[in-house]
Amino acid sequence: MLQQTPRVNRSDEAGLSELSLRELFDAEETTLLRYAFSLTGRRAVAEEIVQDVFLQLHIHWENVESPRAWLVRGVRNRAFDLLKKHQREVLDGVSHEPDSGAGNESPESMLSRIELTVALRNLVAQLDETDRQLVTLKYFENLSYREISENTGLSVGNVGYRLHHILKDLGVKMRPLGIDNLS
């Protein structure tokens, strides 16, 4: 599917100074499939969306400065278009609407929430290893400050202090993305 593409300097991409389209595909396909599936609720549709977005990136490769962001936005836009077009599609008597878990959450609201999650995960991935570990232990593994202290060797007070400042810095970085109030 993907032809040999030249390596392009992408200094704005976290962790990679040079990357080929193949390397980007290998690194991001699974994440984008999960994202597309979370938006559409259907695996086949998610696969089609991701494949189509990568094909479009291949066509526009030389003009795209931030390929990862371009891919996420492309998947979001295609899924959003699909949701608008087929909001109440029912196949074989079974609804295939995405399960938002929020009952009557609108597609716009659901997509905004998922986009926020992707942006936040990208920012967390850019943290240094210790800070990323603190955030992961607290907010993804739901450990107490004491348990985090035991895992990291940091004092309980230091865990709380660092988490406070990490969250404050993440909030500052989220504001330019249009997020002022994280709940």
Short mmCIF file of C-alpha atoms in Angstrom, two decimals:
data_model
loop_
_atom_site.label_atom_id
_atom_site.label_comp_id
_atom_site.label_asym_id
_atom_site.label_seq_id
_atom_site.Cartn_x
_atom_site.Cartn_y
_atom_site.Cartn_z
CA MET A 1 0.00 0.00 0.00
CA LEU A 2 2.67 2.53 0.97
CA GLN A 3 5.48 3.21 -1.44
CA GLN A 4 8.96 4.15 -0.38
CA THR A 5 8.85 7.77 0.79
CA PRO A 6 11.78 9.99 1.56
CA ARG A 7 12.65 10.77 5.12
CA VAL A 8 11.47 14.21 6.05
CA ASN A 9 12.72 16.31 8.94
CA ARG A 10 9.79 16.77 11.32
CA SER A 11 11.36 18.61 14.24
CA ASP A 12 7.95 19.54 15.69
CA GLU A 13 7.01 15.89 16.21
CA ALA A 14 7.76 14.57 19.70
CA GLY A 15 10.54 12.02 19.80
CA LEU A 16 11.32 11.76 16.09
CA SER A 17 13.62 14.10 14.20
CA GLU A 18 13.32 12.24 10.89
CA LEU A 19 10.59 9.87 9.91
CA SER A 20 9.26 8.14 6.85
CA LEU A 21 5.62 7.57 6.07
CA ARG A 22 6.14 3.83 6.68
CA GLU A 23 7.61 4.49 10.13
CA LEU A 24 4.74 6.84 10.94
CA PHE A 25 2.24 4.21 9.79
CA ASP A 26 3.91 1.54 11.93
CA ALA A 27 4.00 3.85 14.96
CA GLU A 28 0.51 5.34 14.73
CA GLU A 29 -1.80 2.84 13.01
CA THR A 30 -2.97 1.06 16.17
CA THR A 31 -3.61 4.29 18.08
CA LEU A 32 -5.52 5.77 15.16
CA LEU A 33 -7.58 2.58 14.75
CA ARG A 34 -8.56 2.74 18.42
CA TYR A 35 -9.43 6.42 18.05
CA ALA A 36 -11.50 5.81 14.91
CA PHE A 37 -13.24 2.84 16.56
CA SER A 38 -14.04 4.91 19.65
CA LEU A 39 -15.70 7.45 17.36
CA THR A 40 -17.58 5.07 15.07
CA GLY A 41 -18.13 1.95 17.16
CA ARG A 42 -17.38 -0.26 14.15
CA ARG A 43 -14.05 -1.90 13.43
CA ALA A 44 -14.44 -2.14 9.64
CA VAL A 45 -15.37 1.53 9.40
CA ALA A 46 -12.45 2.49 11.65
CA GLU A 47 -10.05 0.52 9.44
CA GLU A 48 -11.43 2.18 6.31
CA ILE A 49 -11.12 5.66 7.85
CA VAL A 50 -7.52 5.12 8.97
CA GLN A 51 -6.51 3.62 5.62
CA ASP A 52 -8.09 6.51 3.75
CA VAL A 53 -6.44 9.13 5.95
CA PHE A 54 -3.01 7.52 5.49
CA LEU A 55 -3.56 7.44 1.73
CA GLN A 56 -4.41 11.15 1.80
CA LEU A 57 -1.29 11.82 3.87
CA HIS A 58 0.76 9.94 1.28
CA ILE A 59 -0.63 12.23 -1.42
CA HIS A 60 0.07 15.39 0.61
CA TRP A 61 3.23 14.14 2.39
CA GLU A 62 5.54 16.91 1.18
CA ASN A 63 3.14 19.66 2.34
CA VAL A 64 2.28 18.35 5.82
CA GLU A 65 4.41 19.81 8.58
CA SER A 66 2.92 17.92 11.52
CA PRO A 67 1.94 14.44 10.27
CA ARG A 68 0.68 13.06 13.59
CA ALA A 69 -1.60 16.02 14.21
CA TRP A 70 -2.73 15.88 10.57
CA LEU A 71 -3.62 12.19 10.95
CA VAL A 72 -5.58 12.68 14.19
CA ARG A 73 -7.49 15.60 12.71
CA GLY A 74 -8.14 13.63 9.51
CA VAL A 75 -9.50 10.63 11.42
CA ARG A 76 -11.64 12.93 13.57
CA ASN A 77 -13.04 14.77 10.56
CA ARG A 78 -13.83 11.61 8.61
CA ALA A 79 -15.50 10.01 11.61
CA PHE A 80 -17.46 13.20 12.29
CA ASP A 81 -18.64 13.31 8.66
CA LEU A 82 -19.67 9.66 8.91
CA LEU A 83 -21.58 10.26 12.15
CA LYS A 84 -23.44 13.20 10.65
CA LYS A 85 -24.31 11.18 7.57
CA HIS A 86 -25.38 7.99 9.35
CA GLN A 87 -26.44 9.03 12.85
CA ARG A 88 -29.24 6.51 13.11
CA GLU A 89 -28.03 3.80 10.78
CA VAL A 90 -29.31 0.38 11.76
CA LEU A 91 -28.09 -2.80 10.12
CA ASP A 92 -29.71 -6.20 10.64
CA GLY A 93 -31.94 -4.74 13.33
CA VAL A 94 -28.96 -3.94 15.56
CA SER A 95 -27.90 -0.37 16.21
CA HIS A 96 -24.26 0.27 15.34
CA GLU A 97 -24.09 3.69 16.94
CA PRO A 98 -20.94 4.38 18.95
CA ASP A 99 -21.36 3.69 22.65
CA SER A 100 -20.38 6.97 24.25
CA GLY A 101 -21.31 5.85 27.73
CA ALA A 102 -22.90 9.26 28.21
CA GLY A 103 -26.41 8.44 27.06
CA ASN A 104 -27.57 11.33 24.92
CA GLU A 105 -24.15 12.88 24.29
CA SER A 106 -24.11 14.67 20.94
CA PRO A 107 -21.56 13.65 18.30
CA GLU A 108 -19.94 17.08 18.58
CA SER A 109 -19.59 16.74 22.35
CA MET A 110 -18.27 13.18 22.08
CA LEU A 111 -15.70 14.16 19.45
CA SER A 112 -14.58 17.15 21.50
CA ARG A 113 -14.12 14.93 24.54
CA ILE A 114 -12.12 12.38 22.56
CA GLU A 115 -10.02 15.09 20.92
CA LEU A 116 -9.26 16.49 24.38
CA THR A 117 -8.20 13.01 25.51
CA VAL A 118 -5.86 12.61 22.54
CA ALA A 119 -4.34 16.06 23.10
CA LEU A 120 -3.86 15.35 26.81
CA ARG A 121 -2.24 11.96 26.14
CA ASN A 122 0.14 13.61 23.67
CA LEU A 123 1.11 16.22 26.27
CA VAL A 124 1.60 13.52 28.93
CA ALA A 125 3.81 11.58 26.48
CA GLN A 126 6.04 14.67 26.21
CA LEU A 127 6.66 14.82 29.98
CA ASP A 128 9.98 13.61 31.34
CA GLU A 129 10.00 10.00 32.48
CA THR A 130 9.53 10.69 36.22
CA ASP A 131 6.63 13.10 35.71
CA ARG A 132 4.99 10.76 33.20
CA GLN A 133 5.31 7.92 35.72
CA LEU A 134 3.69 10.04 38.45
CA VAL A 135 0.75 10.94 36.20
CA THR A 136 0.34 7.33 35.07
CA LEU A 137 0.39 5.95 38.60
CA LYS A 138 -2.06 8.56 39.91
CA TYR A 139 -4.53 9.00 37.07
CA PHE A 140 -4.32 5.77 35.07
CA GLU A 141 -3.63 3.28 37.86
CA ASN A 142 -5.51 5.24 40.56
CA LEU A 143 -2.82 4.81 43.20
CA SER A 144 -2.76 6.93 46.35
CA TYR A 145 0.09 9.34 47.05
CA ARG A 146 1.43 6.85 49.60
CA GLU A 147 1.41 4.00 47.06
CA ILE A 148 3.09 6.24 44.49
CA SER A 149 5.68 7.18 47.09
CA GLU A 150 6.41 3.50 47.74
CA ASN A 151 6.75 2.81 43.99
CA THR A 152 8.96 5.79 43.16
CA GLY A 153 10.97 6.40 46.32
CA LEU A 154 9.75 10.01 46.46
CA SER A 155 8.25 11.34 49.68
CA VAL A 156 4.46 11.61 49.87
CA GLY A 157 4.75 15.40 50.05
CA ASN A 158 7.01 15.49 47.01
CA VAL A 159 4.56 13.32 45.05
CA GLY A 160 1.74 15.76 45.83
CA TYR A 161 3.87 18.81 45.07
CA ARG A 162 5.09 17.46 41.73
CA LEU A 163 1.65 16.28 40.64
CA HIS A 164 0.20 19.69 41.46
CA HIS A 165 2.79 21.45 39.29
CA ILE A 166 2.53 18.88 36.49
CA LEU A 167 -1.24 19.39 36.32
CA LYS A 168 -0.82 23.16 36.43
CA ASP A 169 1.66 23.02 33.51
CA LEU A 170 -0.62 20.68 31.54
CA GLY A 171 -3.48 23.13 32.07
CA VAL A 172 -1.38 25.98 30.69
CA LYS A 173 -0.49 23.88 27.64
CA MET A 174 -4.15 22.94 27.07
CA ARG A 175 -5.40 26.56 27.02
CA PRO A 176 -4.13 27.29 23.49
CA LEU A 177 -6.13 24.25 22.37
CA GLY A 178 -9.31 25.95 23.60
CA ILE A 179 -9.57 24.11 26.90
CA ASP A 180 -9.85 26.40 29.90
CA ASN A 181 -11.78 24.25 32.35
CA LEU A 182 -10.73 20.65 32.81
CA SER A 183 -13.28 18.69 34.75
#
